[in-house]
Tab-separated table of C-alpha atoms and ligand atoms in Angstrom:
chain	number	residue	atom	x	y	z
A	1	MET	CA	133.958	69.900	102.168
A	2	ASN	CA	131.223	67.621	102.424
A	3	ASN	CA	128.911	67.712	99.272
A	4	ALA	CA	126.057	68.157	101.394
A	5	ASN	CA	127.195	71.512	102.791
A	6	PHE	CA	128.098	74.959	101.875
A	7	LYS	CA	131.127	76.334	103.710
A	8	PHE	CA	131.209	79.914	105.012
A	9	HIS	CA	134.259	82.199	104.634
A	10	ASN	CA	135.074	81.341	108.198
A	11	ASP	CA	135.156	77.526	107.195
A	12	VAL	CA	131.798	76.660	109.165
A	13	GLU	CA	129.732	74.557	106.980
A	14	ILE	CA	125.930	74.734	106.622
A	15	PRO	CA	123.715	71.883	105.179
A	16	LYS	CA	122.671	72.707	101.664
A	17	ILE	CA	118.902	72.455	102.237
A	18	GLY	CA	117.331	73.878	105.179
A	19	PHE	CA	113.802	73.390	106.629
A	20	GLY	CA	112.130	76.774	106.580
A	21	THR	CA	109.612	77.561	109.316
A	22	TRP	CA	108.273	81.032	108.077
A	23	GLN	CA	104.305	81.050	108.333
A	24	ILE	CA	104.594	77.785	110.466
A	25	PRO	CA	102.362	78.738	113.505
A	26	ASN	CA	103.648	78.064	116.926
A	27	ASP	CA	101.242	75.210	117.574
A	28	GLU	CA	102.244	73.337	114.235
A	29	ALA	CA	105.997	73.943	114.594
A	30	TYR	CA	106.535	71.165	116.968
A	31	ASP	CA	105.222	68.542	114.604
A	32	SER	CA	106.594	70.131	111.498
A	33	VAL	CA	110.175	70.403	112.674
A	34	THR	CA	109.857	66.862	114.293
A	35	MET	CA	108.821	65.547	110.785
A	36	ALA	CA	111.721	67.410	109.338
A	37	LEU	CA	114.224	66.103	111.794
A	38	LYS	CA	112.897	62.488	111.533
A	39	ASN	CA	113.519	62.744	107.614
A	40	GLY	CA	116.950	63.767	107.756
A	41	TYR	CA	116.861	67.447	107.891
A	42	THR	CA	119.756	68.818	110.029
A	43	HIS	CA	119.280	72.382	109.333
A	44	ILE	CA	116.291	74.426	110.818
A	45	ASP	CA	115.459	78.084	109.997
A	46	THR	CA	113.567	80.223	112.271
A	47	ALA	CA	113.116	83.908	113.528
A	48	LEU	CA	112.066	85.619	116.567
A	49	ALA	CA	109.447	87.367	114.131
A	50	TYR	CA	107.972	84.093	113.189
A	51	GLN	CA	106.737	83.541	116.881
A	52	ASN	CA	107.480	79.887	116.710
A	53	GLU	CA	111.006	79.616	118.290
A	54	LYS	CA	109.739	78.057	121.540
A	55	ASN	CA	108.263	74.930	119.811
A	56	VAL	CA	110.977	74.910	117.154
A	57	GLY	CA	113.727	74.627	119.946
A	58	LYS	CA	111.413	72.109	121.959
A	59	ALA	CA	110.972	69.953	118.821
A	60	ILE	CA	114.781	69.920	118.526
A	61	LYS	CA	115.504	69.269	122.093
A	62	ASP	CA	113.102	66.370	122.368
A	63	PHE	CA	114.392	64.958	119.097
A	64	ASP	CA	117.704	64.504	121.124
A	65	LEU	CA	120.267	64.935	118.471
A	66	PRO	CA	123.874	66.276	119.784
A	67	ARG	CA	123.522	69.939	119.372
A	68	GLU	CA	126.409	70.016	117.054
A	69	GLU	CA	124.597	67.942	114.563
A	70	VAL	CA	121.767	70.573	114.242
A	71	PHE	CA	122.393	73.817	112.441
A	72	ILE	CA	119.939	76.361	113.842
A	73	THR	CA	119.309	79.799	112.314
A	74	SER	CA	117.453	82.582	113.689
A	75	LYS	CA	116.950	86.251	112.939
A	76	LEU	CA	117.085	89.700	114.697
A	77	PRO	CA	113.580	91.289	114.080
A	78	ALA	CA	113.681	93.768	111.262
A	79	GLN	CA	112.533	96.620	113.551
A	80	ILE	CA	115.150	96.116	116.014
A	81	LYS	CA	118.172	98.418	115.345
A	82	GLY	CA	121.006	99.140	117.566
A	83	PHE	CA	123.796	97.699	119.804
A	84	GLU	CA	122.227	96.934	123.160
A	85	GLU	CA	118.734	96.214	121.600
A	86	THR	CA	120.466	93.516	119.450
A	87	LEU	CA	122.123	91.750	122.434
A	88	LYS	CA	118.737	91.936	124.217
A	89	ALA	CA	116.904	90.359	121.341
A	90	PHE	CA	119.541	87.776	120.849
A	91	ASP	CA	119.076	86.507	124.515
A	92	GLU	CA	115.401	86.252	123.932
A	93	THR	CA	116.218	84.124	120.952
A	94	ILE	CA	118.344	81.798	122.620
A	95	THR	CA	116.052	81.537	125.600
A	96	ASN	CA	113.036	80.764	123.497
A	97	LEU	CA	115.044	78.121	121.697
A	98	ASP	CA	116.853	76.829	124.938
A	99	VAL	CA	120.136	76.457	123.244
A	100	ASP	CA	123.686	77.997	124.383
A	101	TYR	CA	124.566	79.075	121.066
A	102	LEU	CA	123.179	79.591	117.565
A	103	ASP	CA	124.807	78.473	114.308
A	104	LEU	CA	123.680	81.552	112.333
A	105	TYR	CA	122.101	84.595	113.200
A	106	LEU	CA	120.993	87.191	110.760
A	107	ILE	CA	119.541	90.698	110.633
A	108	HIS	CA	116.076	89.853	109.405
A	109	ALA	CA	115.968	93.073	107.065
A	110	PRO	CA	117.681	96.312	106.510
A	111	TRP	CA	114.396	98.167	107.355
A	112	PRO	CA	111.323	97.513	109.443
A	113	TRP	CA	108.543	95.503	107.589
A	114	ASP	CA	106.185	98.439	107.976
A	115	GLU	CA	108.774	100.824	106.546
A	116	ILE	CA	110.518	98.904	103.549
A	117	GLY	CA	113.108	100.972	102.064
A	118	LYS	CA	113.773	103.396	105.046
A	119	ASP	CA	117.384	104.283	105.370
A	120	CYS	CA	118.497	102.431	108.545
A	121	THR	CA	122.261	102.297	107.853
A	122	GLU	CA	123.404	103.537	111.164
A	123	GLY	CA	121.068	101.216	112.985
A	124	ASN	CA	122.201	98.184	111.055
A	125	ILE	CA	125.987	99.043	111.588
A	126	GLN	CA	125.265	99.220	115.358
A	127	SER	CA	123.265	95.748	115.157
A	128	TRP	CA	126.068	94.342	113.059
A	129	LYS	CA	128.689	95.371	115.598
A	130	ALA	CA	126.758	93.512	118.440
A	131	MET	CA	126.455	90.522	116.341
A	132	GLU	CA	130.351	90.711	115.790
A	133	GLN	CA	130.676	90.902	119.595
A	134	LEU	CA	128.497	87.650	119.977
A	135	TYR	CA	130.317	86.105	117.360
A	136	ASN	CA	133.666	86.748	118.921
A	137	GLU	CA	132.387	85.524	122.334
A	138	GLY	CA	131.527	82.301	120.546
A	139	LYS	CA	127.739	82.663	120.918
A	140	ILE	CA	127.176	82.452	117.159
A	141	LYS	CA	129.045	80.384	114.873
A	142	ALA	CA	128.382	82.551	111.774
A	143	ILE	CA	126.462	85.850	111.281
A	144	GLY	CA	124.868	87.172	108.238
A	145	VAL	CA	121.897	89.275	106.984
A	146	SER	CA	118.630	88.687	105.162
A	147	ASN	CA	116.849	90.834	102.421
A	148	PHE	CA	119.890	93.081	101.998
A	149	GLU	CA	120.466	94.784	98.791
A	150	ILE	CA	124.007	95.414	97.667
A	151	LYS	CA	124.304	98.913	99.131
A	152	ASP	CA	122.965	97.611	102.441
A	153	ILE	CA	125.892	94.999	102.429
A	154	GLN	CA	128.335	97.557	101.239
A	155	ALA	CA	127.649	99.735	104.231
A	156	LEU	CA	128.570	96.843	106.495
A	157	LEU	CA	131.710	96.179	104.482
A	158	ASP	CA	132.731	99.848	104.687
A	159	ASN	CA	132.041	100.310	108.467
A	160	CYS	CA	132.701	96.914	110.185
A	161	ASP	CA	135.035	94.155	110.589
A	162	ILE	CA	133.416	90.934	109.626
A	163	VAL	CA	132.049	90.223	106.124
A	164	PRO	CA	128.648	88.789	106.290
A	165	MET	CA	128.726	85.003	105.825
A	166	ALA	CA	125.184	84.720	104.350
A	167	ASN	CA	122.602	86.592	102.791
A	168	GLN	CA	118.937	85.102	102.894
A	169	ILE	CA	116.908	86.300	100.299
A	170	PRO	CA	113.564	85.525	98.256
A	171	PHE	CA	115.019	83.637	95.456
A	172	TYR	CA	113.142	81.271	92.999
A	173	VAL	CA	112.912	80.694	89.247
A	174	GLY	CA	112.092	84.190	87.671
A	175	ARG	CA	113.542	86.074	90.529
A	176	ASP	CA	117.412	85.431	90.324
A	177	GLN	CA	118.567	89.057	91.440
A	178	GLU	CA	121.755	88.397	89.159
A	179	ASP	CA	123.637	91.443	90.447
A	180	LEU	CA	123.098	90.600	93.916
A	181	LEU	CA	124.152	87.008	93.415
A	182	ALA	CA	127.256	88.142	91.744
A	183	PHE	CA	128.155	90.666	94.408
A	184	CYS	CA	127.500	87.981	97.199
A	185	LYS	CA	129.806	85.626	95.212
A	186	GLU	CA	132.557	88.189	94.885
A	187	HIS	CA	132.492	88.412	98.634
A	188	ASN	CA	132.173	84.865	99.647
A	189	ILE	CA	128.712	85.400	101.016
A	190	VAL	CA	126.315	82.295	100.902
A	191	VAL	CA	123.056	83.119	99.451
A	192	GLU	CA	120.174	81.427	101.070
A	193	ALA	CA	116.895	81.089	98.887
A	194	TYR	CA	113.813	81.648	101.047
A	195	SER	CA	110.381	80.966	99.243
A	196	PRO	CA	112.091	78.818	96.637
A	197	LEU	CA	108.531	77.739	95.500
A	198	ALA	CA	107.520	81.501	95.213
A	199	THR	CA	105.354	80.608	98.199
A	200	GLY	CA	103.647	77.919	96.168
A	201	GLU	CA	102.651	79.904	93.185
A	202	LEU	CA	105.202	78.472	90.719
A	203	LEU	CA	103.743	74.953	91.492
A	204	LYS	CA	101.025	75.421	89.232
A	205	ASN	CA	102.969	76.901	86.264
A	206	ASP	CA	102.488	74.935	83.102
A	207	ASP	CA	106.172	75.353	82.019
A	208	ILE	CA	107.451	74.194	85.509
A	209	LYS	CA	104.966	71.239	85.281
A	210	ALA	CA	106.393	70.092	81.742
A	211	LEU	CA	109.981	70.449	82.797
A	212	ALA	CA	109.496	68.610	86.057
A	213	ASP	CA	107.549	65.985	84.024
A	214	LYS	CA	110.788	65.479	81.801
A	215	TYR	CA	112.858	64.749	84.952
A	216	ASP	CA	110.340	62.598	86.484
A	217	VAL	CA	110.295	64.666	89.520
A	218	THR	CA	107.524	67.058	91.078
A	219	PRO	CA	107.483	70.719	90.309
A	220	ALA	CA	108.686	71.564	93.878
A	221	GLN	CA	111.749	69.147	93.532
A	222	LEU	CA	112.818	70.874	90.211
A	223	LEU	CA	112.331	74.372	91.836
A	224	ILE	CA	114.493	73.368	94.904
A	225	ARG	CA	117.101	71.732	92.474
A	226	TYR	CA	117.181	75.042	90.676
A	227	CYS	CA	118.210	76.814	93.736
A	228	LEU	CA	121.223	74.426	94.208
A	229	GLU	CA	122.110	74.663	90.542
A	230	ARG	CA	122.419	78.207	91.095
A	231	ASP	CA	124.558	77.875	94.228
A	232	THR	CA	121.950	78.911	96.506
A	233	LEU	CA	120.937	77.455	99.629
A	234	PRO	CA	117.081	76.454	99.496
A	235	LEU	CA	114.900	76.751	102.447
A	236	PRO	CA	111.627	74.959	101.374
A	237	LYS	CA	108.801	75.031	103.968
A	238	SER	CA	106.018	72.532	104.445
A	239	THR	CA	103.762	71.187	107.057
A	240	HIS	CA	103.171	67.764	105.248
A	241	GLU	CA	105.329	64.866	105.834
A	242	GLU	CA	105.422	63.630	102.365
A	243	ARG	CA	106.174	66.980	100.877
A	244	ILE	CA	108.936	67.473	103.602
A	245	VAL	CA	110.481	64.265	102.393
A	246	GLN	CA	110.281	65.060	98.810
A	247	ASN	CA	111.684	68.418	99.073
A	248	LYS	CA	114.795	66.911	100.241
A	249	GLU	CA	115.119	64.352	97.415
A	250	VAL	CA	116.660	66.426	94.683
A	251	ASP	CA	119.744	64.238	93.735
A	252	PHE	CA	119.407	65.046	90.063
A	253	GLU	CA	120.883	67.336	87.535
A	254	ILE	CA	119.195	70.055	85.520
A	255	SER	CA	120.857	70.274	81.881
A	256	GLU	CA	122.438	73.547	81.014
A	257	GLU	CA	119.822	73.940	78.215
A	258	ASP	CA	116.953	73.607	80.621
A	259	MET	CA	118.724	75.929	83.143
A	260	LYS	CA	118.808	78.506	80.341
A	261	GLN	CA	115.235	78.351	79.872
A	262	LEU	CA	114.389	78.512	83.571
A	263	MET	CA	116.646	81.452	84.061
A	264	GLN	CA	114.689	83.299	81.251
A	265	MET	CA	111.310	82.954	83.077
A	266	ASP	CA	109.516	86.001	84.256
A	267	ASP	CA	108.651	86.442	87.898
A	268	VAL	CA	105.374	84.827	88.561
A	269	ARG	CA	104.632	86.881	91.600
A	270	LYS	CA	104.914	90.290	89.817
B	1	A2P	P1	102.381	73.194	102.774
B	1	A2P	O1	102.988	73.806	104.082
B	1	A2P	O2	100.776	73.161	102.998
B	1	A2P	O3	102.831	71.872	102.451
B	1	A2P	P2	107.766	78.305	99.959
B	1	A2P	O4	108.904	77.318	100.312
B	1	A2P	O5	108.335	78.852	98.472
B	1	A2P	O6	107.702	79.395	100.948
B	1	A2P	O7	106.571	77.676	99.589
B	1	A2P	C1	105.761	77.102	100.647
B	1	A2P	C2	104.352	76.779	100.041
B	1	A2P	O8	104.603	75.635	99.123
B	1	A2P	C3	103.321	76.235	101.177
B	1	A2P	O9	102.232	76.558	100.883
B	1	A2P	C4	103.578	74.752	101.088
B	1	A2P	O10	102.428	74.183	101.674
B	1	A2P	C5	103.793	74.492	99.679
B	1	A2P	N1	104.719	73.275	99.459
B	1	A2P	C6	105.880	72.982	100.260
B	1	A2P	N2	106.494	71.987	99.587
B	1	A2P	C7	105.638	71.490	98.642
B	1	A2P	C8	105.494	70.297	97.694
B	1	A2P	N3	106.515	69.516	97.581
B	1	A2P	N4	104.502	70.140	96.844
B	1	A2P	C9	103.463	70.900	96.968
B	1	A2P	N5	103.402	72.077	97.732
B	1	A2P	C10	104.385	72.240	98.670
């Protein structure tokens, strides 16, 4: 395996750092994604719910890389559950992006965002079966979930054929979710870390600043490197070019001792 990639259990590879587009409005998405591609990102993460797929897709198209050189992830909206509903939403996404296939398609969350915690097990199973069908037809190279807890993944393992290839979760220093991480590792599920900077809140933390100084990197670089050291795939998001560049330059190692210190930190968002 190329050291710049993670490999899913079906042998499809995914670049180790992705460009996240959550909270990038549609009118800024074109420029941000173009900047990311220009600066060497080959993995772009979007979702129907972000309402920026059209400009994300246009930026990728205009940049004119061969399709197989860009890894594109999108997501089934959290409130859409069911077989036919999933097929329909997938069509909308590939139409928005103007692509023939997706590299990775995720169930955005186990429950609708306005009903967090609701039991939607049956709906998730039906959506997953639709995603398995799309996968078997070659319209998606890998399928996965997002914001799923152990019990949500277990329901798919118990009732469906394909083990999810990825689980995209909020993951940053102080929010390690060790049990979920271990469960995913055991089932060969790649963990993708969204909000690796705790949506920016960890950047002002004094301990993070001090440790970043020690390695002569920025707090953002330290936090992104931390995700990689924990075998998770960071999806940093920025609309500023110098930050977009910086967030990919994380070729250093955090010592075991410093990792221990970071792993003991509390969640700054709690
Ligand atoms: P901006 O988009 O204005 O650059 P997360 O990835 O955890 O969701 O964090 C995203 C937030 O962190 C955004 O507010 C983004 O702001 C900011 N951000 C991203 N990269 C950097 C960086 N290298 N330095 C400082 N702030 C950053």
